[in-house]
Amino acid sequence: MLRRIFLISVIAAVIGFAIYWWLTIPAVIASNTLPAYTPNTANGLTTFNAGGCSSCHAVPGQPDRLKLGGGLAIPSAFGTFYVPNISPDPTDGIGRWTEADFVSAVIKGTAPSGVHFFPAFPYTSYQHAKIEDIRDLFAYLKTLAPVSGKVRDHDVPFPFSIRRNIGIWKLLFMDGRPFTPDAARSAQWNRGAYLVNSLGHCAECHSPRNFLGGIVASQRFAGGPNPEGEGWVPNITQKGLGEWSAKDIAYFLETGQTPDGDTAGGSMARVIRNTSQLSSEDRAAMADYLKSLPAVDGPPRPKKAAKSAV
């Protein structure tokens, strides 16, 4: 009887592990599934700025936002992540990556080595981007100067360090759906919705997260604790921006100046350095979309939390 129970337990464990292994297989986009395409590096630059690539990947402490050697430390409740080198350097950067490697990384969160990237890389938003935009971005990145220097490993404790488990996290928090325009809305609104929800990944910071680190869908854009551990990220629904006009929002995205004369600080200042490079039409589109967000109450804000700019 005990032997039978043992055998059943072993078989159940093997089946359970096989199911877990199958469910957590990192998804990739194969080269042969990408149709012939002539990249547009001008659009790649727009994608670069909309995606805020230099905010994280530029080498800290130097003025050149196109020096993408990485190294920025991103603290979180799950450990500290160190942003990688995405310059065209063939040894320390992405110089040897194929286009399919890059698209798989950005859209699927899968590294060329076949492991899951940690979701500190906001592929949960980038998954909604157009593949053509990501291909253009890859072409643009290849025009930049290579930067040597290997970034240190992440400082993530067990069990969060087990990358295979991220496959389960992706099942919970990634839907794999591309952005779908709303036919009832204007072209400007749809452009703004696309930029805010995919490349701009605004919800990644401006939304509260649950204990697993996933965005609380019912409070999307409603602000919450700073994912980096200090301060409070403001509500950017009409609950927080109700007194701002669309022109106020567009001006803020260009200059970092709020209607009351305050200035963006912290990580938002890095964001403004990117959105200020977008066209006035794209900033107006983002403002149009953000102004349309209904008022949503965010999580209770601690009384001691310092006031921060949008």
mmCIF file with all atom_site columns, C-alpha atoms in Angstrom, residues 97-307:
data_model
loop_
_atom_site.group_PDB
_atom_site.id
_atom_site.type_symbol
_atom_site.label_atom_id
_atom_site.label_alt_id
_atom_site.label_comp_id
_atom_site.label_asym_id
_atom_site.label_entity_id
_atom_site.label_seq_id
_atom_site.pdbx_PDB_ins_code
_atom_site.Cartn_x
_atom_site.Cartn_y
_atom_site.Cartn_z
_atom_site.occupancy
_atom_site.B_iso_or_equiv
_atom_site.pdbx_formal_charge
_atom_site.auth_seq_id
_atom_site.auth_comp_id
_atom_site.auth_asym_id
_atom_site.auth_atom_id
_atom_site.pdbx_PDB_model_num
ATOM 1   C CA . TRP A 1 97  ? 21.410  39.961 -31.754 1.00 0.00 ? 97  TRP A CA 1
ATOM 2   C CA . THR A 1 98  ? 19.234  39.160 -34.726 1.00 0.00 ? 98  THR A CA 1
ATOM 3   C CA . GLU A 1 99  ? 16.115  41.154 -35.469 1.00 0.00 ? 99  GLU A CA 1
ATOM 4   C CA . ALA A 1 100 ? 14.020  38.223 -34.254 1.00 0.00 ? 100 ALA A CA 1
ATOM 5   C CA . ASP A 1 101 ? 16.028  38.157 -31.006 1.00 0.00 ? 101 ASP A CA 1
ATOM 6   C CA . PHE A 1 102 ? 15.191  41.809 -30.443 1.00 0.00 ? 102 PHE A CA 1
ATOM 7   C CA . VAL A 1 103 ? 11.508  41.498 -31.294 1.00 0.00 ? 103 VAL A CA 1
ATOM 8   C CA . SER A 1 104 ? 11.213  38.444 -28.997 1.00 0.00 ? 104 SER A CA 1
ATOM 9   C CA . ALA A 1 105 ? 12.865  40.405 -26.185 1.00 0.00 ? 105 ALA A CA 1
ATOM 10  C CA . VAL A 1 106 ? 10.636  43.461 -26.495 1.00 0.00 ? 106 VAL A CA 1
ATOM 11  C CA . ILE A 1 107 ? 7.315   41.780 -27.321 1.00 0.00 ? 107 ILE A CA 1
ATOM 12  C CA . LYS A 1 108 ? 7.669   38.482 -25.461 1.00 0.00 ? 108 LYS A CA 1
ATOM 13  C CA . GLY A 1 109 ? 10.185  39.266 -22.722 1.00 0.00 ? 109 GLY A CA 1
ATOM 14  C CA . THR A 1 110 ? 12.476  36.440 -23.833 1.00 0.00 ? 110 THR A CA 1
ATOM 15  C CA . ALA A 1 111 ? 16.263  36.735 -24.051 1.00 0.00 ? 111 ALA A CA 1
ATOM 16  C CA . PRO A 1 112 ? 18.261  35.345 -27.000 1.00 0.00 ? 112 PRO A CA 1
ATOM 17  C CA . SER A 1 113 ? 19.598  32.716 -24.606 1.00 0.00 ? 113 SER A CA 1
ATOM 18  C CA . GLY A 1 114 ? 16.053  31.386 -24.238 1.00 0.00 ? 114 GLY A CA 1
ATOM 19  C CA . VAL A 1 115 ? 15.308  32.550 -20.683 1.00 0.00 ? 115 VAL A CA 1
ATOM 20  C CA . HIS A 1 116 ? 12.680  34.943 -19.398 1.00 0.00 ? 116 HIS A CA 1
ATOM 21  C CA . PHE A 1 117 ? 13.631  38.545 -18.804 1.00 0.00 ? 117 PHE A CA 1
ATOM 22  C CA . PHE A 1 118 ? 12.529  39.914 -15.446 1.00 0.00 ? 118 PHE A CA 1
ATOM 23  C CA . PRO A 1 119 ? 9.457   42.182 -15.816 1.00 0.00 ? 119 PRO A CA 1
ATOM 24  C CA . ALA A 1 120 ? 11.443  45.191 -14.613 1.00 0.00 ? 120 ALA A CA 1
ATOM 25  C CA . PHE A 1 121 ? 11.775  45.380 -18.406 1.00 0.00 ? 121 PHE A CA 1
ATOM 26  C CA . PRO A 1 122 ? 8.247   46.663 -19.200 1.00 0.00 ? 122 PRO A CA 1
ATOM 27  C CA . TYR A 1 123 ? 7.387   44.139 -21.891 1.00 0.00 ? 123 TYR A CA 1
ATOM 28  C CA . THR A 1 124 ? 3.918   43.818 -20.365 1.00 0.00 ? 124 THR A CA 1
ATOM 29  C CA . SER A 1 125 ? 3.273   47.169 -22.088 1.00 0.00 ? 125 SER A CA 1
ATOM 30  C CA . TYR A 1 126 ? 5.586   46.712 -25.062 1.00 0.00 ? 126 TYR A CA 1
ATOM 31  C CA . GLN A 1 127 ? 3.660   43.546 -26.022 1.00 0.00 ? 127 GLN A CA 1
ATOM 32  C CA . HIS A 1 128 ? 0.964   45.862 -27.391 1.00 0.00 ? 128 HIS A CA 1
ATOM 33  C CA . ALA A 1 129 ? 3.350   47.650 -29.749 1.00 0.00 ? 129 ALA A CA 1
ATOM 34  C CA . LYS A 1 130 ? 3.359   47.162 -33.499 1.00 0.00 ? 130 LYS A CA 1
ATOM 35  C CA . ILE A 1 131 ? 6.061   44.766 -34.608 1.00 0.00 ? 131 ILE A CA 1
ATOM 36  C CA . GLU A 1 132 ? 6.977   47.224 -37.376 1.00 0.00 ? 132 GLU A CA 1
ATOM 37  C CA . ASP A 1 133 ? 7.743   49.856 -34.729 1.00 0.00 ? 133 ASP A CA 1
ATOM 38  C CA . ILE A 1 134 ? 9.977   47.404 -32.864 1.00 0.00 ? 134 ILE A CA 1
ATOM 39  C CA . ARG A 1 135 ? 11.791  46.447 -36.067 1.00 0.00 ? 135 ARG A CA 1
ATOM 40  C CA . ASP A 1 136 ? 12.323  50.132 -36.817 1.00 0.00 ? 136 ASP A CA 1
ATOM 41  C CA . LEU A 1 137 ? 13.636  50.629 -33.290 1.00 0.00 ? 137 LEU A CA 1
ATOM 42  C CA . PHE A 1 138 ? 16.160  47.816 -33.750 1.00 0.00 ? 138 PHE A CA 1
ATOM 43  C CA . ALA A 1 139 ? 17.368  49.387 -36.990 1.00 0.00 ? 139 ALA A CA 1
ATOM 44  C CA . TYR A 1 140 ? 17.738  52.743 -35.251 1.00 0.00 ? 140 TYR A CA 1
ATOM 45  C CA . LEU A 1 141 ? 19.675  51.281 -32.318 1.00 0.00 ? 141 LEU A CA 1
ATOM 46  C CA . LYS A 1 142 ? 22.155  49.761 -34.757 1.00 0.00 ? 142 LYS A CA 1
ATOM 47  C CA . THR A 1 143 ? 23.007  53.278 -35.987 1.00 0.00 ? 143 THR A CA 1
ATOM 48  C CA . LEU A 1 144 ? 24.210  54.357 -32.522 1.00 0.00 ? 144 LEU A CA 1
ATOM 49  C CA . ALA A 1 145 ? 27.745  54.116 -31.208 1.00 0.00 ? 145 ALA A CA 1
ATOM 50  C CA . PRO A 1 146 ? 28.698  50.872 -29.445 1.00 0.00 ? 146 PRO A CA 1
ATOM 51  C CA . VAL A 1 147 ? 29.487  51.197 -25.750 1.00 0.00 ? 147 VAL A CA 1
ATOM 52  C CA . SER A 1 148 ? 31.756  48.666 -24.081 1.00 0.00 ? 148 SER A CA 1
ATOM 53  C CA . GLY A 1 149 ? 31.216  47.502 -20.527 1.00 0.00 ? 149 GLY A CA 1
ATOM 54  C CA . LYS A 1 150 ? 29.339  44.568 -19.086 1.00 0.00 ? 150 LYS A CA 1
ATOM 55  C CA . VAL A 1 151 ? 26.609  45.416 -16.584 1.00 0.00 ? 151 VAL A CA 1
ATOM 56  C CA . ARG A 1 152 ? 26.650  43.469 -13.325 1.00 0.00 ? 152 ARG A CA 1
ATOM 57  C CA . ASP A 1 153 ? 24.107  40.748 -12.586 1.00 0.00 ? 153 ASP A CA 1
ATOM 58  C CA . HIS A 1 154 ? 20.801  41.543 -10.920 1.00 0.00 ? 154 HIS A CA 1
ATOM 59  C CA . ASP A 1 155 ? 20.673  41.324 -7.141  1.00 0.00 ? 155 ASP A CA 1
ATOM 60  C CA . VAL A 1 156 ? 17.500  39.278 -6.780  1.00 0.00 ? 156 VAL A CA 1
ATOM 61  C CA . PRO A 1 157 ? 17.141  36.808 -3.895  1.00 0.00 ? 157 PRO A CA 1
ATOM 62  C CA . PHE A 1 158 ? 15.647  33.311 -4.027  1.00 0.00 ? 158 PHE A CA 1
ATOM 63  C CA . PRO A 1 159 ? 12.923  32.392 -4.983  1.00 0.00 ? 159 PRO A CA 1
ATOM 64  C CA . PHE A 1 160 ? 12.440  35.474 -7.191  1.00 0.00 ? 160 PHE A CA 1
ATOM 65  C CA . SER A 1 161 ? 15.733  34.673 -8.904  1.00 0.00 ? 161 SER A CA 1
ATOM 66  C CA . ILE A 1 162 ? 14.246  31.554 -10.529 1.00 0.00 ? 162 ILE A CA 1
ATOM 67  C CA . ARG A 1 163 ? 13.555  32.891 -14.000 1.00 0.00 ? 163 ARG A CA 1
ATOM 68  C CA . ARG A 1 164 ? 11.472  29.909 -15.049 1.00 0.00 ? 164 ARG A CA 1
ATOM 69  C CA . ASN A 1 165 ? 8.788   31.032 -12.601 1.00 0.00 ? 165 ASN A CA 1
ATOM 70  C CA . ILE A 1 166 ? 8.399   34.237 -14.605 1.00 0.00 ? 166 ILE A CA 1
ATOM 71  C CA . GLY A 1 167 ? 6.589   32.075 -17.168 1.00 0.00 ? 167 GLY A CA 1
ATOM 72  C CA . ILE A 1 168 ? 3.755   31.660 -14.658 1.00 0.00 ? 168 ILE A CA 1
ATOM 73  C CA . TRP A 1 169 ? 3.849   35.406 -13.942 1.00 0.00 ? 169 TRP A CA 1
ATOM 74  C CA . LYS A 1 170 ? 3.485   36.087 -17.659 1.00 0.00 ? 170 LYS A CA 1
ATOM 75  C CA . LEU A 1 171 ? 0.458   33.791 -17.842 1.00 0.00 ? 171 LEU A CA 1
ATOM 76  C CA . LEU A 1 172 ? -1.145  35.869 -15.112 1.00 0.00 ? 172 LEU A CA 1
ATOM 77  C CA . PHE A 1 173 ? -0.255  39.359 -16.334 1.00 0.00 ? 173 PHE A CA 1
ATOM 78  C CA . MET A 1 174 ? 0.342   39.237 -20.105 1.00 0.00 ? 174 MET A CA 1
ATOM 79  C CA . ASP A 1 175 ? -2.452  38.829 -22.634 1.00 0.00 ? 175 ASP A CA 1
ATOM 80  C CA . GLY A 1 176 ? -0.334  38.977 -25.803 1.00 0.00 ? 176 GLY A CA 1
ATOM 81  C CA . ARG A 1 177 ? -2.852  41.200 -27.568 1.00 0.00 ? 177 ARG A CA 1
ATOM 82  C CA . PRO A 1 178 ? -1.700  43.908 -29.973 1.00 0.00 ? 178 PRO A CA 1
ATOM 83  C CA . PHE A 1 179 ? -3.213  47.353 -29.646 1.00 0.00 ? 179 PHE A CA 1
ATOM 84  C CA . THR A 1 180 ? -6.618  47.576 -31.316 1.00 0.00 ? 180 THR A CA 1
ATOM 85  C CA . PRO A 1 181 ? -7.849  51.038 -32.355 1.00 0.00 ? 181 PRO A CA 1
ATOM 86  C CA . ASP A 1 182 ? -11.286 52.161 -31.184 1.00 0.00 ? 182 ASP A CA 1
ATOM 87  C CA . ALA A 1 183 ? -13.311 52.933 -34.306 1.00 0.00 ? 183 ALA A CA 1
ATOM 88  C CA . ALA A 1 184 ? -15.560 55.235 -32.298 1.00 0.00 ? 184 ALA A CA 1
ATOM 89  C CA . ARG A 1 185 ? -12.621 57.501 -31.412 1.00 0.00 ? 185 ARG A CA 1
ATOM 90  C CA . SER A 1 186 ? -10.559 59.947 -33.429 1.00 0.00 ? 186 SER A CA 1
ATOM 91  C CA . ALA A 1 187 ? -7.235  59.131 -35.051 1.00 0.00 ? 187 ALA A CA 1
ATOM 92  C CA . GLN A 1 188 ? -5.525  61.454 -32.569 1.00 0.00 ? 188 GLN A CA 1
ATOM 93  C CA . TRP A 1 189 ? -7.086  59.695 -29.568 1.00 0.00 ? 189 TRP A CA 1
ATOM 94  C CA . ASN A 1 190 ? -6.101  56.286 -30.928 1.00 0.00 ? 190 ASN A CA 1
ATOM 95  C CA . ARG A 1 191 ? -2.531  57.434 -31.522 1.00 0.00 ? 191 ARG A CA 1
ATOM 96  C CA . GLY A 1 192 ? -2.405  58.674 -27.943 1.00 0.00 ? 192 GLY A CA 1
ATOM 97  C CA . ALA A 1 193 ? -3.899  55.461 -26.575 1.00 0.00 ? 193 ALA A CA 1
ATOM 98  C CA . TYR A 1 194 ? -1.298  53.481 -28.497 1.00 0.00 ? 194 TYR A CA 1
ATOM 99  C CA . LEU A 1 195 ? 1.636   55.555 -27.262 1.00 0.00 ? 195 LEU A CA 1
ATOM 100 C CA . VAL A 1 196 ? 0.487   55.659 -23.637 1.00 0.00 ? 196 VAL A CA 1
ATOM 101 C CA . ASN A 1 197 ? -0.426  51.978 -23.329 1.00 0.00 ? 197 ASN A CA 1
ATOM 102 C CA . SER A 1 198 ? 2.348   50.374 -25.365 1.00 0.00 ? 198 SER A CA 1
ATOM 103 C CA . LEU A 1 199 ? 5.580   52.237 -26.073 1.00 0.00 ? 199 LEU A CA 1
ATOM 104 C CA . GLY A 1 200 ? 5.142   54.881 -23.377 1.00 0.00 ? 200 GLY A CA 1
ATOM 105 C CA . HIS A 1 201 ? 4.351   52.194 -20.757 1.00 0.00 ? 201 HIS A CA 1
ATOM 106 C CA . CYS A 1 202 ? 2.868   54.899 -18.514 1.00 0.00 ? 202 CYS A CA 1
ATOM 107 C CA . ALA A 1 203 ? 0.823   52.413 -16.478 1.00 0.00 ? 203 ALA A CA 1
ATOM 108 C CA . GLU A 1 204 ? 3.962   50.593 -15.359 1.00 0.00 ? 204 GLU A CA 1
ATOM 109 C CA . CYS A 1 205 ? 4.770   53.375 -12.892 1.00 0.00 ? 205 CYS A CA 1
ATOM 110 C CA . HIS A 1 206 ? 1.418   55.135 -12.556 1.00 0.00 ? 206 HIS A CA 1
ATOM 111 C CA . SER A 1 207 ? -0.520  52.092 -11.301 1.00 0.00 ? 207 SER A CA 1
ATOM 112 C CA . PRO A 1 208 ? -0.530  50.233 -7.981  1.00 0.00 ? 208 PRO A CA 1
ATOM 113 C CA . ARG A 1 209 ? 0.676   46.635 -7.961  1.00 0.00 ? 209 ARG A CA 1
ATOM 114 C CA . ASN A 1 210 ? -0.441  43.519 -6.141  1.00 0.00 ? 210 ASN A CA 1
ATOM 115 C CA . PHE A 1 211 ? 1.744   41.267 -3.994  1.00 0.00 ? 211 PHE A CA 1
ATOM 116 C CA . LEU A 1 212 ? 2.976   39.437 -7.101  1.00 0.00 ? 212 LEU A CA 1
ATOM 117 C CA . GLY A 1 213 ? 4.089   42.653 -8.755  1.00 0.00 ? 213 GLY A CA 1
ATOM 118 C CA . GLY A 1 214 ? 1.284   42.751 -11.308 1.00 0.00 ? 214 GLY A CA 1
ATOM 119 C CA . ILE A 1 215 ? -0.651  45.920 -12.095 1.00 0.00 ? 215 ILE A CA 1
ATOM 120 C CA . VAL A 1 216 ? -3.999  46.197 -10.314 1.00 0.00 ? 216 VAL A CA 1
ATOM 121 C CA . ALA A 1 217 ? -6.215  46.439 -13.401 1.00 0.00 ? 217 ALA A CA 1
ATOM 122 C CA . SER A 1 218 ? -9.106  48.204 -11.635 1.00 0.00 ? 218 SER A CA 1
ATOM 123 C CA . GLN A 1 219 ? -6.756  51.026 -10.587 1.00 0.00 ? 219 GLN A CA 1
ATOM 124 C CA . ARG A 1 220 ? -4.751  51.366 -13.779 1.00 0.00 ? 220 ARG A CA 1
ATOM 125 C CA . PHE A 1 221 ? -3.218  54.870 -14.002 1.00 0.00 ? 221 PHE A CA 1
ATOM 126 C CA . ALA A 1 222 ? -4.505  55.701 -10.497 1.00 0.00 ? 222 ALA A CA 1
ATOM 127 C CA . GLY A 1 223 ? -1.055  56.126 -8.948  1.00 0.00 ? 223 GLY A CA 1
ATOM 128 C CA . GLY A 1 224 ? 0.454   54.405 -5.964  1.00 0.00 ? 224 GLY A CA 1
ATOM 129 C CA . PRO A 1 225 ? 3.731   53.654 -4.219  1.00 0.00 ? 225 PRO A CA 1
ATOM 130 C CA . ASN A 1 226 ? 6.808   54.325 -6.319  1.00 0.00 ? 226 ASN A CA 1
ATOM 131 C CA . PRO A 1 227 ? 7.905   50.942 -7.729  1.00 0.00 ? 227 PRO A CA 1
ATOM 132 C CA . GLU A 1 228 ? 11.482  51.981 -6.953  1.00 0.00 ? 228 GLU A CA 1
ATOM 133 C CA . GLY A 1 229 ? 10.641  52.172 -3.261  1.00 0.00 ? 229 GLY A CA 1
ATOM 134 C CA . GLU A 1 230 ? 10.593  55.884 -2.368  1.00 0.00 ? 230 GLU A CA 1
ATOM 135 C CA . GLY A 1 231 ? 7.822   58.425 -2.725  1.00 0.00 ? 231 GLY A CA 1
ATOM 136 C CA . TRP A 1 232 ? 4.444   58.247 -4.404  1.00 0.00 ? 232 TRP A CA 1
ATOM 137 C CA . VAL A 1 233 ? 3.591   58.188 -8.098  1.00 0.00 ? 233 VAL A CA 1
ATOM 138 C CA . PRO A 1 234 ? 0.557   60.404 -8.778  1.00 0.00 ? 234 PRO A CA 1
ATOM 139 C CA . ASN A 1 235 ? -2.824  59.522 -10.180 1.00 0.00 ? 235 ASN A CA 1
ATOM 140 C CA . ILE A 1 236 ? -3.035  60.476 -13.880 1.00 0.00 ? 236 ILE A CA 1
ATOM 141 C CA . THR A 1 237 ? -6.717  59.711 -14.375 1.00 0.00 ? 237 THR A CA 1
ATOM 142 C CA . GLN A 1 238 ? -9.147  62.622 -14.106 1.00 0.00 ? 238 GLN A CA 1
ATOM 143 C CA . LYS A 1 239 ? -9.047  62.038 -10.360 1.00 0.00 ? 239 LYS A CA 1
ATOM 144 C CA . GLY A 1 240 ? -5.552  63.502 -10.409 1.00 0.00 ? 240 GLY A CA 1
ATOM 145 C CA . LEU A 1 241 ? -5.537  65.590 -13.574 1.00 0.00 ? 241 LEU A CA 1
ATOM 146 C CA . GLY A 1 242 ? -9.100  66.858 -13.537 1.00 0.00 ? 242 GLY A CA 1
ATOM 147 C CA . GLU A 1 243 ? -8.002  70.483 -13.396 1.00 0.00 ? 243 GLU A CA 1
ATOM 148 C CA . TRP A 1 244 ? -5.464  70.063 -16.188 1.00 0.00 ? 244 TRP A CA 1
ATOM 149 C CA . SER A 1 245 ? -6.453  70.771 -19.781 1.00 0.00 ? 245 SER A CA 1
ATOM 150 C CA . ALA A 1 246 ? -5.195  68.665 -22.667 1.00 0.00 ? 246 ALA A CA 1
ATOM 151 C CA . LYS A 1 247 ? -2.890  71.582 -23.540 1.00 0.00 ? 247 LYS A CA 1
ATOM 152 C CA . ASP A 1 248 ? -1.534  71.550 -19.972 1.00 0.00 ? 248 ASP A CA 1
ATOM 153 C CA . ILE A 1 249 ? -0.696  67.856 -20.279 1.00 0.00 ? 249 ILE A CA 1
ATOM 154 C CA . ALA A 1 250 ? 0.944   68.287 -23.686 1.00 0.00 ? 250 ALA A CA 1
ATOM 155 C CA . TYR A 1 251 ? 2.987   71.224 -22.370 1.00 0.00 ? 251 TYR A CA 1
ATOM 156 C CA . PHE A 1 252 ? 4.076   69.159 -19.368 1.00 0.00 ? 252 PHE A CA 1
ATOM 157 C CA . LEU A 1 253 ? 5.227   66.346 -21.668 1.00 0.00 ? 253 LEU A CA 1
ATOM 158 C CA . GLU A 1 254 ? 7.288   68.913 -23.579 1.00 0.00 ? 254 GLU A CA 1
ATOM 159 C CA . THR A 1 255 ? 8.764   70.955 -20.732 1.00 0.00 ? 255 THR A CA 1
ATOM 160 C CA . GLY A 1 256 ? 8.140   69.180 -17.424 1.00 0.00 ? 256 GLY A CA 1
ATOM 161 C CA . GLN A 1 257 ? 6.300   72.273 -16.187 1.00 0.00 ? 257 GLN A CA 1
ATOM 162 C CA . THR A 1 258 ? 2.992   71.819 -14.359 1.00 0.00 ? 258 THR A CA 1
ATOM 163 C CA . PRO A 1 259 ? 0.123   74.349 -14.547 1.00 0.00 ? 259 PRO A CA 1
ATOM 164 C CA . ASP A 1 260 ? 0.940   75.578 -11.020 1.00 0.00 ? 260 ASP A CA 1
ATOM 165 C CA . GLY A 1 261 ? 4.583   76.260 -11.889 1.00 0.00 ? 261 GLY A CA 1
ATOM 166 C CA . ASP A 1 262 ? 6.111   73.117 -10.382 1.00 0.00 ? 262 ASP A CA 1
ATOM 167 C CA . THR A 1 263 ? 8.677   71.028 -12.246 1.00 0.00 ? 263 THR A CA 1
ATOM 168 C CA . ALA A 1 264 ? 8.897   67.290 -12.822 1.00 0.00 ? 264 ALA A CA 1
ATOM 169 C CA . GLY A 1 265 ? 11.523  65.597 -10.704 1.00 0.00 ? 265 GLY A CA 1
ATOM 170 C CA . GLY A 1 266 ? 12.964  62.155 -10.063 1.00 0.00 ? 266 GLY A CA 1
ATOM 171 C CA . SER A 1 267 ? 12.378  59.496 -12.688 1.00 0.00 ? 267 SER A CA 1
ATOM 172 C CA . MET A 1 268 ? 9.729   61.657 -14.372 1.00 0.00 ? 268 MET A CA 1
ATOM 173 C CA . ALA A 1 269 ? 12.419  64.173 -15.296 1.00 0.00 ? 269 ALA A CA 1
ATOM 174 C CA . ARG A 1 270 ? 14.111  61.395 -17.284 1.00 0.00 ? 270 ARG A CA 1
ATOM 175 C CA . VAL A 1 271 ? 10.792  60.650 -18.977 1.00 0.00 ? 271 VAL A CA 1
ATOM 176 C CA . ILE A 1 272 ? 10.373  64.284 -20.003 1.00 0.00 ? 272 ILE A CA 1
ATOM 177 C CA . ARG A 1 273 ? 13.788  64.217 -21.668 1.00 0.00 ? 273 ARG A CA 1
ATOM 178 C CA . ASN A 1 274 ? 12.264  61.624 -24.002 1.00 0.00 ? 274 ASN A CA 1
ATOM 179 C CA . THR A 1 275 ? 8.730   62.942 -24.511 1.00 0.00 ? 275 THR A CA 1
ATOM 180 C CA . SER A 1 276 ? 10.174  66.393 -25.237 1.00 0.00 ? 276 SER A CA 1
ATOM 181 C CA . GLN A 1 277 ? 11.777  64.833 -28.319 1.00 0.00 ? 277 GLN A CA 1
ATOM 182 C CA . LEU A 1 278 ? 8.439   63.648 -29.716 1.00 0.00 ? 278 LEU A CA 1
ATOM 183 C CA . SER A 1 279 ? 6.486   65.646 -32.248 1.00 0.00 ? 279 SER A CA 1
ATOM 184 C CA . SER A 1 280 ? 3.933   68.135 -30.956 1.00 0.00 ? 280 SER A CA 1
ATOM 185 C CA . GLU A 1 281 ? 1.293   65.968 -32.646 1.00 0.00 ? 281 GLU A CA 1
ATOM 186 C CA . ASP A 1 282 ? 2.295   62.898 -30.636 1.00 0.00 ? 282 ASP A CA 1
ATOM 187 C CA . ARG A 1 283 ? 2.349   64.827 -27.366 1.00 0.00 ? 283 ARG A CA 1
ATOM 188 C CA . ALA A 1 284 ? -1.087  66.257 -28.176 1.00 0.00 ? 284 ALA A CA 1
ATOM 189 C CA . ALA A 1 285 ? -2.336  62.750 -28.919 1.00 0.00 ? 285 ALA A CA 1
ATOM 190 C CA . MET A 1 286 ? -1.066  61.436 -25.587 1.00 0.00 ? 286 MET A CA 1
ATOM 191 C CA . ALA A 1 287 ? -2.669  64.392 -23.822 1.00 0.00 ? 287 ALA A CA 1
ATOM 192 C CA . ASP A 1 288 ? -5.971  63.786 -25.605 1.00 0.00 ? 288 ASP A CA 1
ATOM 193 C CA . TYR A 1 289 ? -6.007  60.170 -24.455 1.00 0.00 ? 289 TYR A CA 1
ATOM 194 C CA . LEU A 1 290 ? -4.940  60.917 -20.871 1.00 0.00 ? 290 LEU A CA 1
ATOM 195 C CA . LYS A 1 291 ? -7.579  63.628 -20.578 1.00 0.00 ? 291 LYS A CA 1
ATOM 196 C CA . SER A 1 292 ? -10.216 61.051 -21.556 1.00 0.00 ? 292 SER A CA 1
ATOM 197 C CA . LEU A 1 293 ? -9.380  58.644 -18.721 1.00 0.00 ? 293 LEU A CA 1
ATOM 198 C CA . PRO A 1 294 ? -12.263 58.479 -16.236 1.00 0.00 ? 294 PRO A CA 1
ATOM 199 C CA . ALA A 1 295 ? -11.586 59.386 -12.619 1.00 0.00 ? 295 ALA A CA 1
ATOM 200 C CA . VAL A 1 296 ? -10.371 56.366 -10.647 1.00 0.00 ? 296 VAL A CA 1
ATOM 201 C CA . ASP A 1 297 ? -9.513  56.347 -6.955  1.00 0.00 ? 297 ASP A CA 1
ATOM 202 C CA . GLY A 1 298 ? -6.044  55.045 -6.241  1.00 0.00 ? 298 GLY A CA 1
ATOM 203 C CA . PRO A 1 299 ? -4.832  53.272 -3.115  1.00 0.00 ? 299 PRO A CA 1
ATOM 204 C CA . PRO A 1 300 ? -4.751  55.264 0.144   1.00 0.00 ? 300 PRO A CA 1
ATOM 205 C CA . ARG A 1 301 ? -1.721  57.502 0.247   1.00 0.00 ? 301 ARG A CA 1
ATOM 206 C CA . PRO A 1 302 ? 0.342   57.485 3.466   1.00 0.00 ? 302 PRO A CA 1
ATOM 207 C CA . LYS A 1 303 ? 0.233   60.842 5.226   1.00 0.00 ? 303 LYS A CA 1
ATOM 208 C CA . LYS A 1 304 ? 4.024   60.994 5.369   1.00 0.00 ? 304 LYS A CA 1
ATOM 209 C CA . ALA A 1 305 ? 4.509   60.327 1.648   1.00 0.00 ? 305 ALA A CA 1
ATOM 210 C CA . ALA A 1 306 ? 6.203   63.307 0.069   1.00 0.00 ? 306 ALA A CA 1
ATOM 211 C CA . LYS A 1 307 ? 4.332   65.149 -2.649  1.00 0.00 ? 307 LYS A CA 1
#
